[in-house]
Amino acid sequence: MKTIEFINVTKRYDDLLAIDKVNFTIQAGELFGLLGPNGAGKSTLLSMLCGIVNIDKGDIKVGGYSIKKNPKQVKRAIGYVPQELAIFENLSLRDNLDYFAGMYHLKGKSKKERIEEALALTGLQERHKDKVKKLSGGMKRRLNIACAILHHPEVLIMDEPTVGIDPQSRNHILAFTNQLNKQNGTTIIYTSHYMEEIQSLCDKLLILDEGREIINGTKEEILRSVIDETTLKIRVVNKKPEIIQRIRGLKDVVEAFFEEDNVKVIVKSRDYKIEDVLMILRESGSQIINMTIEQPNLETVFLSLTGRQLRD
Amino acid sequence: MRTLVQINKELKYFKSSLLSFLFFFVIAPIVLGLLYGALYERMLTPDIEINPIKIFIAETEGDIYLPLVRQLLATQELDFIDLEKVPPNEIKRMTRTNSSSLGIKEEEKTVQILNYGPGSPEKSIVKNLVFPLITTLSYLDVQNMTSEQRTELIQQYLLLSNKDFTTIEDVAVVQKLTSYQLMVVSVYIAMSFFITVTFVTNFLREKESAVLCRLFSIDITKKSIYINTVLAVFIISLMLVTTHSFIAYHILLKTKFSFLEMFILNIFHAGFLAGLYGACIGLFGSEFLFKTIIISLLSIIMFLGGSFYPIDTNPNLANFVYLMPNYNLLKLYEGIFLDFSLEELIYPLSFMFGAIVVLFLVGMYKFSVREGSIC
Ligand SMILES: Nc1ncnc2c1ncn2[C@@H]1O[C@H](COP(=O)(O)OP(=O)(O)OP(=O)(O)O)[C@@H](O)[C@H]1O
Ligand SMILES: [Mg+2]
């Protein structure tokens, strides 16, 4: 099984420091998310892992092999789905797969089987004879992935595989990624600037901004470490001042106040007792119209750590 | 193994645009070449038609030069001359009544040409043959020559005079390609460079470079990627060049040549195209830069190498032509059509071989040290 270690990785493009001393480890079998806004350096980091661009300082190791010293061993273990479409527009789907299968040293019967398998996994069997240029954007994205899994890589690196496509293809790709990780045990590095995708898909993640690590850990750790408070927003008619006092008296409540027509209650951690708050409101005769719980999410994590929105 | 995969893929791409390839790299160059050939042909041969001319000759006993003049004008090469012997007292009248004729007589070792009509090209030709002959003969001991010696003398004289209206030119002139051969070959050589341009452009297209990025992530060295693609382009170029040679030179122009020699030349030709391809994919990263530079470069090469006009007409540039691939390729095609010996072709052969090797190696070096870009 292959652990992936990023050791003090640094990359500079002229006077732009694209990656600045990034250190982290991905355990074998993880579905690891790499989150960051445009230009954060996600693709640069992955390109270095794949041996496409050189590492200025530091090293990346896959299963103990350094990409600098043993690129062969590293490259054999990985499958790479580039952010841009890396397929031939003028060839058919099958010819594309055939070409890359050949590049992965597959031959004869096993090559045919792997091509069928990749077509099936990405749901493209019916279109296998069509020229790529006739496909929809989502199908091209799926083919882009299919080309990277022919050789059954132990590590699959996916750079924004769902960018700019319809929800149907997107769900297909997310489900496929999850399946590959859970059923085949493939280690997956998944990059996106959609925090919802990373949040629903990945167990562990790293947030990158301007080439620097912002935070790194399991999803829960990250969410909890940054925001240990949850906000309940309850819209009521007939608000009475004494309810604020009573709510403040509850355990784990940090603060309670009126905000226009809403009662806002900030509770510590995520172990809040929503029933208690509702009980107080009902006993005081307030009528509840609407209620929202503002869950912490990666967007708010990013916001609180960098002071900026994840997406501009 | 992967070379085959690469070639197979290139062939599929090639097949998918086979028609446009055949049009641009086989049919169009032939049509253009024939067109240029026709223009060139007209440029070289101004339309002068030689009409028959009547020559009255009044030969008498004791004439020294006239028998030889008669013999000269009677040679079969000058078949537009219609000789007629007339009595000396008739010659003036006869010549006068036929204004497009000439009369020739000898008086006291002097040959006279009588002309009563307007001048004509035919008359000039005859005068230009006769006067120098007399001048030459006046230095020789004509009277004591045997008839064989005289015939020999006339033949020599005709050769020396080397007038281009006679068919004897063939004997004296160096072998040359016909206008059509010359132009079909030159135009094809020039247009074949665009096979390279097409494939390089294809390689540099954004999507293809993302493919390159994917290839860099596969356990295959940059060197093999390079060799594979160059080899694939070589094979496709060879197919196109061979097809063109067969159709243009064998079928259309009906030129006689050895197929084996032609195939070897085609290998050199395709090799150069592939070598140029290799150098370009090694040196260029962006399509725009590549196109700007390659178009300028090819224009210069075509100009200096004389692809669209006969280079020999411009002596100022004659020194550069030996460094131009198109000129050297042209020399090789010429060598095959005219059956030159290997020694005569050693320079263009070595030049082309050297160029192929240098281009290939430069491309390979630049390609292997080039860092990929993120995609
Ligand atoms: N070849 C290059 N030369 C100079 N700068 C580059 C080059 N490639 C990338 N960069 C810069 O490096 C930074 C990181 O780019 P990168 O593509 O890795 O970001 P990203 O996180 O993948 O962004 P996106 O979400 O838009 O894909 C950017 O500021 C980019 O402009
Ligand atoms: Mg990116």
XYZ file of C-alpha atoms and ligand atoms in Angstrom:
719
model
C 0.000 0.000 0.000
C 1.252 3.401 -0.927
C 1.519 6.364 1.401
C 2.034 9.713 -0.284
C 4.331 12.160 1.465
C 4.762 15.793 0.544
C 7.972 16.959 2.182
C 8.673 20.684 2.276
C 7.566 21.034 -1.335
C 8.389 24.397 -2.877
C 7.867 25.657 -6.413
C 8.596 29.039 -7.886
C 7.580 30.470 -11.261
C 9.892 33.417 -11.793
C 8.899 35.783 -8.988
C 5.698 33.955 -8.077
C 5.967 31.518 -5.199
C 3.385 28.990 -6.430
C 3.922 26.409 -3.649
C 5.507 27.378 -0.366
C 6.924 24.634 1.890
C 3.934 22.321 1.833
C 4.097 19.323 4.186
C 1.479 16.627 4.533
C 0.883 12.914 4.221
C -1.894 10.942 2.587
C -2.423 7.425 3.905
C -3.115 4.552 1.553
C -6.814 4.073 0.878
C -7.820 7.595 1.741
C -10.106 9.771 -0.315
C -8.195 12.968 0.140
C -9.496 16.377 -0.826
C -7.415 19.330 -1.928
C -9.427 22.506 -1.640
C -8.466 26.005 -2.622
C -9.540 28.986 -4.694
C -8.381 29.562 -8.292
C -4.645 29.967 -8.472
C -4.053 28.425 -5.053
C -1.539 25.998 -6.529
C -3.547 22.783 -6.519
C -2.676 21.801 -10.079
C 0.947 22.777 -9.563
C 1.166 20.503 -6.525
C -0.388 17.572 -8.403
C 1.783 18.131 -11.478
C 4.839 17.850 -9.259
C 3.488 14.650 -7.747
C 3.083 13.221 -11.272
C 6.542 14.249 -12.378
C 5.259 16.663 -14.999
C 6.861 19.763 -13.549
C 10.050 19.788 -11.518
C 10.122 20.353 -7.772
C 12.372 23.269 -6.811
C 12.895 22.255 -3.196
C 11.664 19.353 -1.091
C 10.393 16.042 -2.386
C 7.296 13.958 -2.910
C 7.335 10.247 -2.133
C 4.837 7.613 -3.161
C 5.185 4.307 -1.319
C 8.658 5.410 -0.297
C 9.811 6.149 -3.846
C 10.883 9.696 -4.576
C 9.467 11.258 -7.725
C 12.827 12.961 -8.194
C 14.957 9.833 -7.917
C 12.610 7.027 -8.959
C 10.074 8.585 -11.269
C 9.436 5.213 -12.946
C 8.159 3.520 -9.796
C 6.045 6.504 -8.834
C 4.531 6.883 -12.278
C 3.591 3.221 -12.438
C 1.540 3.571 -9.279
C -0.444 6.618 -10.303
C -3.248 7.506 -12.663
C -3.621 11.172 -13.471
C -6.752 12.997 -14.595
C -5.577 16.434 -15.734
C -7.718 19.483 -15.164
C -7.743 20.118 -18.893
C -9.119 17.510 -21.262
C -6.229 15.306 -22.289
C -7.925 13.373 -25.050
C -7.841 13.378 -28.848
C -10.843 15.192 -30.276
C -10.504 13.631 -33.712
C -10.463 10.030 -32.561
C -13.262 7.853 -31.269
C -13.651 7.091 -27.559
C -12.396 3.593 -28.090
C -9.371 4.748 -30.064
C -8.506 7.154 -27.283
C -8.700 4.411 -24.684
C -6.822 2.075 -26.963
C -3.989 4.572 -27.315
C -3.575 5.214 -23.595
C -3.958 1.524 -22.769
C -1.073 0.892 -25.150
C 0.943 3.586 -23.407
C 0.251 1.811 -20.111
C 1.747 -1.360 -21.604
C -1.563 -3.185 -21.866
C -1.913 -5.689 -24.680
C -4.310 -8.115 -26.299
C -7.139 -9.530 -24.255
C -6.407 -7.718 -21.017
C -6.303 -4.449 -22.923
C -9.732 -5.142 -24.383
C -11.136 -6.033 -20.983
C -9.753 -2.941 -19.320
C -11.190 -0.733 -22.048
C -14.631 -2.325 -21.595
C -14.333 -1.910 -17.861
C -13.354 1.752 -18.094
C -16.214 2.417 -20.516
C -18.655 0.709 -18.157
C -17.411 2.483 -15.039
C -17.789 5.869 -16.653
C -21.077 4.971 -18.339
C -19.823 5.530 -21.872
C -20.368 2.089 -23.457
C -23.035 3.270 -25.844
C -20.910 6.016 -27.306
C -17.695 4.050 -27.728
C -17.605 4.452 -31.510
C -18.310 8.181 -31.574
C -15.679 10.787 -32.209
C -14.796 12.701 -29.070
C -15.703 16.025 -30.636
C -19.322 14.857 -30.846
C -19.573 14.266 -27.096
C -21.052 16.614 -24.516
C -18.741 18.358 -22.071
C -19.711 15.971 -19.284
C -18.991 12.912 -21.382
C -15.587 14.280 -22.334
C -14.841 14.739 -18.639
C -15.820 11.126 -18.009
C -13.610 9.931 -20.840
C -10.805 12.032 -19.419
C -11.158 9.982 -16.229
C -11.584 6.672 -18.038
C -8.194 7.161 -19.714
C -6.505 7.348 -16.328
C -7.894 4.174 -14.736
C -7.071 1.633 -17.441
C -4.008 0.302 -15.649
C -5.739 0.027 -12.251
C -3.570 2.601 -10.494
C -3.148 2.385 -6.746
C -3.355 6.147 -6.566
C -5.790 8.151 -8.678
C -5.170 11.860 -8.936
C -8.159 13.870 -10.085
C -7.689 17.543 -10.810
C -11.076 19.277 -10.841
C -12.807 16.429 -12.648
C -16.224 18.059 -12.429
C -15.452 21.583 -13.539
C -18.095 23.098 -15.789
C -20.447 20.173 -16.294
C -24.102 19.316 -15.804
C -25.359 17.942 -12.449
C -26.044 14.500 -13.912
C -22.487 13.896 -15.078
C -21.235 15.464 -11.911
C -23.181 13.071 -9.719
C -21.993 10.217 -11.859
C -18.380 11.218 -11.340
C -18.826 11.707 -7.594
C -20.495 8.315 -7.219
C -17.837 6.683 -9.343
C -15.036 8.237 -7.309
C -16.585 7.076 -4.083
C -17.101 3.574 -5.429
C -13.537 3.291 -6.656
C -12.275 4.296 -3.224
C -14.634 2.211 -1.121
C -14.761 -0.946 -3.254
C -11.321 -1.132 -4.844
C -9.444 0.641 -2.095
C -7.859 3.061 -4.542
C -6.216 6.020 -2.879
C -7.734 9.126 -4.401
C -6.590 12.709 -4.391
C -9.481 14.896 -5.395
C -9.076 18.548 -6.197
C -11.817 21.081 -6.409
C -12.720 24.616 -5.628
C -16.300 23.499 -4.945
C -16.328 23.023 -1.197
C -19.615 21.064 -1.321
C -17.979 18.331 -3.374
C -15.015 17.969 -1.079
C -17.218 18.122 1.964
C -19.527 15.363 0.783
C -16.851 13.165 -0.742
C -13.635 13.326 1.236
C -12.716 12.094 4.670
C -9.535 14.038 4.905
C -8.527 17.248 3.286
C -6.079 20.055 2.976
C -6.965 23.638 2.263
C -4.471 25.494 0.139
C -4.297 29.217 -0.508
C -1.662 31.166 -2.390
C 0.619 28.153 -2.300
C 0.461 27.737 1.448
C -1.262 25.151 3.611
C -4.119 26.761 5.519
C -5.276 23.704 7.422
C -5.070 19.943 7.094
C -6.866 17.046 8.791
C -10.116 15.098 8.832
C -13.254 16.915 7.832
C -14.626 16.856 11.394
C -11.386 18.057 12.906
C -11.218 20.934 10.522
C -14.807 21.956 10.966
C -14.614 21.668 14.718
C -11.213 23.203 15.293
C -12.119 26.375 13.576
C -15.726 26.836 14.464
C -16.906 25.341 17.705
C -20.084 27.340 17.683
C -23.368 26.880 15.874
C -25.918 29.571 15.254
C -29.651 28.878 15.502
C -31.781 31.454 13.776
C -35.449 31.266 14.749
C -38.035 33.601 13.286
C -40.904 34.258 15.666
C -43.896 36.530 16.058
C -44.756 37.897 19.443
C -41.258 38.007 20.900
C -41.024 38.612 24.616
C -37.841 39.948 26.267
C -37.849 37.349 29.036
C -37.191 34.444 26.652
C -33.698 35.782 26.001
C -32.932 35.535 29.687
C -34.263 31.986 29.888
C -32.338 30.801 26.847
C -29.140 32.330 28.158
C -29.620 30.205 31.245
C -29.395 26.978 29.232
C -26.246 24.884 29.308
C -23.723 25.444 26.441
C -25.465 28.562 25.193
C -22.940 31.263 24.556
C -25.208 34.049 23.538
C -28.838 34.776 22.699
C -30.297 37.979 21.260
C -32.962 39.412 19.037
C -32.077 40.371 15.507
C -35.041 42.003 13.819
C -37.751 39.299 13.843
C -35.294 36.544 14.741
C -34.051 35.088 17.909
C -30.416 34.204 17.432
C -28.856 31.636 19.676
C -25.193 30.757 19.550
C -24.404 27.391 21.076
C -21.073 25.861 21.888
C -19.825 23.044 19.669
C -22.348 21.052 17.727
C -23.878 19.326 20.734
C -26.600 21.886 21.105
C -29.996 21.067 22.599
C -32.439 22.424 20.096
C -35.445 20.986 21.942
C -34.736 23.071 25.033
C -34.712 26.290 23.054
C -37.916 25.381 21.270
C -39.550 24.465 24.600
C -38.818 27.887 26.040
C -40.251 29.593 22.991
C -43.416 27.538 23.098
C -43.931 28.063 26.834
C -43.657 31.799 26.387
C -46.351 31.706 23.712
C -44.130 32.780 20.792
C -45.138 31.491 17.424
C -42.343 29.974 15.386
C -42.468 30.821 11.671
C -39.117 29.593 10.404
C -35.911 28.150 11.754
C -32.423 27.700 10.301
C -29.349 26.156 11.766
C -26.223 27.682 10.344
C -23.966 24.623 10.110
C -20.286 25.266 9.911
C -18.932 24.396 6.468
C -15.621 24.583 4.654
C -16.664 27.889 3.151
C -16.897 29.416 6.604
C -13.678 27.710 7.620
C -11.912 29.294 4.689
C -13.549 32.612 5.405
C -12.510 32.625 9.035
C -8.934 31.518 8.264
C -8.190 33.787 5.303
C -10.776 36.501 5.615
C -11.837 35.826 2.000
C -14.575 33.892 0.245
C -13.527 30.600 -1.330
C -15.084 31.660 -4.597
C -14.799 35.216 -5.882
C 5.807 -1.595 -28.799
C 4.671 1.894 -27.828
C 6.075 3.092 -31.121
C 3.468 0.927 -32.827
C 0.759 2.301 -30.553
C 1.836 5.809 -31.503
C 2.007 5.054 -35.202
C -1.358 3.356 -35.033
C -2.865 6.415 -33.386
C -1.304 8.828 -35.889
C -2.603 6.658 -38.718
C -6.106 6.784 -37.293
C -5.889 10.548 -37.154
C -4.470 10.555 -40.654
C -7.262 8.311 -41.886
C -9.891 10.549 -40.357
C -8.639 13.449 -42.463
C -7.338 11.411 -45.361
C -9.174 13.385 -48.015
C -7.842 16.737 -46.951
C -4.347 15.268 -46.660
C -4.544 13.824 -50.156
C -5.900 17.049 -51.495
C -3.341 19.348 -49.907
C -0.310 17.137 -50.151
C -0.812 15.150 -53.336
C -3.410 16.635 -55.685
C -3.015 20.364 -55.143
C 0.792 20.352 -55.551
C 0.481 18.396 -58.789
C -2.075 20.791 -60.232
C -0.057 23.813 -59.158
C 3.136 22.241 -60.455
C 1.647 21.572 -63.859
C 0.316 25.109 -63.968
C 3.715 26.566 -63.162
C 5.259 24.159 -65.640
C 3.008 25.460 -68.395
C 3.853 29.065 -67.523
C 7.550 28.293 -67.397
C 7.397 26.530 -70.726
C 5.910 29.620 -72.361
C 8.495 31.806 -70.688
C 11.358 29.755 -72.116
C 10.164 29.350 -75.710
C 9.058 32.505 -77.435
C 6.811 31.544 -80.292
C 8.982 31.785 -83.420
C 7.810 29.673 -86.245
C 10.383 28.846 -88.870
C 8.895 28.827 -92.361
C 10.361 27.087 -95.349
C 12.702 29.280 -97.396
C 13.746 28.999 -100.994
C 17.473 29.338 -101.699
C 18.634 29.694 -105.301
C 22.221 28.686 -105.743
C 24.247 29.338 -108.912
C 27.193 26.997 -108.808
C 29.826 26.996 -111.565
C 32.999 25.040 -112.282
C 35.885 26.446 -110.247
C 33.786 27.730 -107.365
C 35.747 27.118 -104.175
C 33.264 27.884 -101.437
C 29.917 27.304 -103.057
C 30.014 23.478 -102.979
C 30.578 23.639 -99.260
C 27.881 26.225 -98.738
C 25.534 24.002 -100.694
C 26.522 21.036 -98.636
C 25.915 23.002 -95.434
C 22.491 24.199 -96.467
C 21.548 20.762 -97.715
C 22.153 18.983 -94.401
C 19.039 17.335 -93.162
C 19.122 19.296 -89.925
C 18.221 22.410 -91.864
C 15.114 20.929 -93.337
C 13.345 24.255 -93.663
C 15.767 25.210 -96.462
C 14.649 24.347 -99.950
C 17.708 24.450 -102.223
C 17.427 24.915 -105.979
C 20.296 25.001 -108.444
C 19.906 27.649 -111.117
C 22.076 28.841 -113.978
C 24.204 31.912 -113.086
C 22.427 34.188 -115.569
C 19.012 33.324 -114.146
C 19.745 33.869 -110.483
C 18.962 37.571 -110.251
C 15.630 37.214 -111.987
C 14.577 34.166 -109.995
C 15.455 35.773 -106.706
C 13.679 38.981 -107.630
C 10.438 37.240 -108.548
C 10.353 35.376 -105.211
C 10.677 38.079 -102.556
C 10.977 35.614 -99.664
C 13.924 33.792 -101.260
C 17.665 34.326 -101.272
C 20.190 33.806 -104.057
C 23.767 32.673 -103.530
C 26.593 32.878 -106.051
C 30.384 33.015 -106.105
C 32.477 35.471 -108.059
C 36.270 35.496 -107.823
C 36.459 33.700 -104.527
C 33.769 35.941 -103.082
C 30.399 34.592 -102.052
C 27.481 36.928 -102.587
C 24.028 36.664 -101.121
C 21.256 38.251 -103.152
C 18.159 39.531 -101.422
C 15.419 41.587 -103.047
C 12.611 41.214 -100.559
C 12.041 42.236 -96.938
C 14.102 40.608 -94.142
C 12.824 37.539 -92.280
C 14.080 35.274 -89.487
C 14.770 32.549 -92.013
C 16.894 34.860 -94.131
C 18.892 35.942 -91.066
C 19.471 32.336 -90.116
C 20.832 31.491 -93.552
C 23.080 34.571 -93.595
C 24.309 33.802 -90.111
C 25.229 30.329 -91.250
C 26.886 31.240 -94.500
C 29.046 34.254 -93.647
C 30.919 32.722 -90.722
C 31.399 29.576 -92.759
C 33.106 31.532 -95.521
C 35.248 33.352 -92.981
C 36.260 30.024 -91.477
C 36.901 28.446 -94.839
C 39.098 31.302 -95.988
C 41.631 30.168 -93.394
C 41.547 26.563 -94.506
C 42.966 24.800 -97.514
C 39.550 23.857 -98.829
C 40.541 22.966 -102.357
C 42.692 20.022 -101.360
C 40.152 18.424 -99.070
C 38.517 15.105 -99.813
C 34.751 15.003 -99.887
C 34.691 13.132 -96.530
C 36.822 15.810 -94.957
C 34.427 18.426 -96.296
C 31.364 16.682 -94.892
C 33.140 16.346 -91.580
C 33.965 20.055 -91.693
C 30.361 20.975 -92.296
C 29.187 18.815 -89.385
C 31.745 20.379 -87.087
C 30.703 23.787 -88.231
C 27.066 23.105 -87.559
C 27.911 21.874 -84.091
C 30.010 24.923 -83.367
C 27.423 27.363 -84.591
C 25.006 25.709 -82.181
C 21.975 27.572 -83.327
C 18.979 26.839 -81.214
C 16.628 26.567 -84.161
C 18.164 23.313 -85.191
C 17.649 19.953 -83.638
C 21.361 19.385 -83.420
C 21.157 21.260 -80.119
C 20.416 17.940 -78.474
C 23.891 16.744 -79.173
C 25.649 19.679 -77.617
C 23.454 20.728 -74.687
C 23.501 19.374 -71.107
C 20.529 17.316 -70.042
C 17.795 19.234 -68.317
C 14.459 18.547 -66.692
C 11.448 19.532 -68.737
C 9.580 22.572 -67.521
C 6.811 20.358 -66.184
C 9.122 18.040 -64.301
C 11.028 20.959 -62.842
C 7.956 22.786 -61.655
C 6.035 19.774 -60.364
C 9.061 18.749 -58.302
C 9.846 22.255 -57.007
C 6.277 23.018 -56.067
C 5.910 19.683 -54.370
C 9.057 20.079 -52.323
C 7.869 23.475 -51.161
C 4.369 22.305 -50.330
C 5.539 19.152 -48.627
C 7.027 21.320 -45.859
C 3.465 22.019 -44.858
C 3.010 18.370 -43.941
C 5.408 19.171 -41.140
C 3.624 22.411 -40.304
C 0.307 20.563 -40.075
C 1.607 17.916 -37.728
C 3.500 20.353 -35.525
C 0.438 22.567 -35.237
C -1.570 19.531 -34.316
C 0.956 18.629 -31.668
C 0.991 22.107 -30.202
C -2.775 22.552 -30.096
C -3.877 23.168 -26.553
C -5.692 19.906 -26.171
C -2.819 17.935 -27.534
C -0.439 19.517 -25.104
C -2.693 18.404 -22.259
C -2.315 14.956 -23.789
C 1.412 15.495 -23.612
C 1.001 16.413 -19.972
C -0.818 13.130 -19.407
C 1.918 11.255 -21.234
C 4.509 12.854 -18.960
C 2.619 11.341 -16.005
C 2.955 7.871 -17.540
C 6.094 5.847 -17.062
C 7.524 6.598 -20.483
C 10.570 8.757 -21.035
C 10.378 12.027 -22.901
C 12.925 10.640 -25.298
C 10.668 7.748 -26.277
C 7.668 10.027 -26.605
C 9.780 12.123 -28.944
C 11.090 9.229 -30.996
C 7.647 7.688 -31.280
C 5.928 10.788 -32.577
C 8.744 11.652 -34.976
C 8.708 8.120 -36.320
C 4.952 8.218 -36.793
C 5.213 11.484 -38.710
C 8.024 9.997 -40.783
C 5.881 7.070 -41.852
C 2.916 9.217 -42.786
C 5.129 11.653 -44.691
C 6.730 8.755 -46.501
C 3.329 7.479 -47.555
C 2.332 10.892 -48.874
C 5.613 11.568 -50.641
C 5.677 8.142 -52.259
C 2.093 8.465 -53.415
C 2.877 11.833 -54.906
C 5.997 10.579 -56.680
C 4.140 7.681 -58.172
C 1.154 9.666 -59.376
C 2.994 12.781 -60.510
C 6.143 11.393 -62.086
C 5.176 7.911 -63.134
C 1.546 8.229 -64.125
C 1.138 11.862 -65.173
C 4.547 12.939 -66.442
C 5.478 9.430 -67.617
C 9.065 9.964 -66.524
C 11.368 6.954 -66.600
C 13.104 6.317 -63.308
C 14.173 3.490 -61.063
C 11.512 2.812 -58.431
C 14.102 1.739 -55.903
C 16.119 4.923 -56.282
C 12.950 6.956 -56.100
C 11.930 5.191 -52.903
C 15.294 5.880 -51.320
C 14.961 9.525 -52.289
C 11.429 9.545 -50.834
C 12.923 8.271 -47.585
C 15.320 11.220 -47.555
C 12.497 13.595 -48.337
C 10.169 12.197 -45.650
C 13.123 11.984 -43.273
C 13.725 15.672 -43.667
C 10.063 16.451 -43.027
C 10.114 14.286 -39.888
C 13.418 15.785 -38.729
C 12.019 19.275 -39.139
C 8.945 18.147 -37.199
C 11.150 16.872 -34.393
C 13.135 20.097 -34.202
C 9.929 22.125 -34.146
C 8.213 20.182 -31.370
C 11.418 20.376 -29.379
C 11.919 24.082 -29.877
C 8.419 25.514 -29.830
C 5.869 25.534 -27.055
C 3.172 27.754 -28.493
C 1.338 27.483 -31.754
C 1.430 31.202 -32.410
C 5.185 31.556 -32.076
C 5.719 28.433 -34.134
C 3.543 29.631 -36.992
C 5.072 33.095 -37.088
C 8.597 31.760 -37.217
C 8.071 28.768 -39.465
C 6.189 30.764 -42.103
C 8.979 33.344 -42.274
C 11.627 30.648 -42.316
C 9.938 28.642 -45.052
C 9.433 31.768 -47.148
C 13.159 32.487 -46.937
C 14.060 28.895 -47.757
C 11.684 28.849 -50.709
C 13.059 32.131 -51.973
C 16.724 31.271 -51.574
C 16.248 27.696 -52.715
C 14.328 28.765 -55.792
C 11.153 26.841 -55.327
C 8.922 29.004 -57.461
C 11.272 30.248 -60.121
C 14.417 28.855 -61.768
C 17.176 29.825 -59.331
C 19.862 29.785 -62.038
C 18.408 33.014 -63.401
C 19.565 34.886 -60.304
C 23.340 34.592 -59.941
C 23.437 36.816 -56.816
C 21.707 34.156 -54.787
C 23.465 31.220 -56.332
C 25.787 30.778 -53.365
C 22.987 30.257 -50.872
C 21.196 27.584 -52.794
C 23.623 24.890 -51.729
C 22.512 25.411 -48.130
C 18.834 25.148 -48.902
C 17.101 21.827 -48.333
C 14.602 22.389 -51.123
C 17.371 22.998 -53.645
C 19.262 19.899 -52.588
C 16.129 17.791 -52.724
C 15.443 19.169 -56.184
C 18.948 18.162 -57.256
C 18.292 14.644 -56.000
C 15.024 14.348 -57.903
C 16.774 15.715 -60.966
C 19.527 13.179 -60.485
C 17.035 10.358 -60.488
C 15.106 11.572 -63.531
C 18.256 12.196 -65.552
C 20.066 9.156 -64.216
C 23.048 10.948 -62.671
C 25.812 8.895 -61.134
C 26.122 8.599 -57.370
C 29.259 10.772 -57.343
C 27.351 13.630 -58.886
C 24.785 13.422 -56.097
C 27.143 13.032 -53.203
C 26.854 16.658 -52.079
C 23.047 16.895 -51.949
C 22.869 13.432 -50.387
C 25.299 14.286 -47.610
C 23.669 17.649 -47.074
C 20.235 16.096 -46.636
C 21.535 13.350 -44.405
C 23.374 15.847 -42.220
C 20.347 18.100 -42.012
C 18.081 15.222 -40.971
C 20.459 14.063 -38.256
C 21.049 17.563 -36.885
C 17.353 18.472 -36.828
C 16.412 15.191 -35.197
C 19.057 15.468 -32.488
C 18.416 19.136 -31.721
C 14.718 18.347 -31.369
C 15.403 15.350 -29.147
C 17.700 17.302 -26.860
C 15.341 20.243 -26.503
C 12.341 17.970 -26.026
C 13.977 15.881 -23.302
C 15.142 18.834 -21.235
C 11.902 20.734 -21.588
C 9.844 20.905 -18.421
C 6.192 20.072 -18.858
C 3.613 22.651 -17.959
C 0.675 22.147 -15.670
C -2.619 21.336 -17.305
N 3.918 27.932 -16.277
C 3.641 28.885 -15.381
N 4.344 30.020 -15.355
C 4.085 30.984 -14.464
N 3.126 30.911 -13.534
C 2.361 29.800 -13.494
C 2.588 28.735 -14.420
N 1.698 27.754 -14.155
C 0.963 28.203 -13.115
N 1.355 29.429 -12.708
C 0.803 30.200 -11.587
O 0.872 29.407 -10.427
C -0.249 29.653 -9.579
C -0.910 28.339 -9.228
O -1.569 27.846 -10.370
P -2.394 26.482 -10.349
O -2.875 26.245 -11.722
O -1.584 25.450 -9.710
O -3.622 26.843 -9.430
P -4.934 25.978 -9.179
O -5.099 25.930 -7.733
O -4.865 24.709 -9.902
O -6.039 26.919 -9.799
P -7.392 26.487 -10.571
O -8.410 26.218 -9.540
O -7.715 27.741 -11.343
O -7.075 25.346 -11.415
C -1.151 30.600 -10.344
O -0.955 31.897 -9.822
C -0.658 30.516 -11.748
O -0.843 31.745 -12.388
Mg -5.889 23.799 -11.312
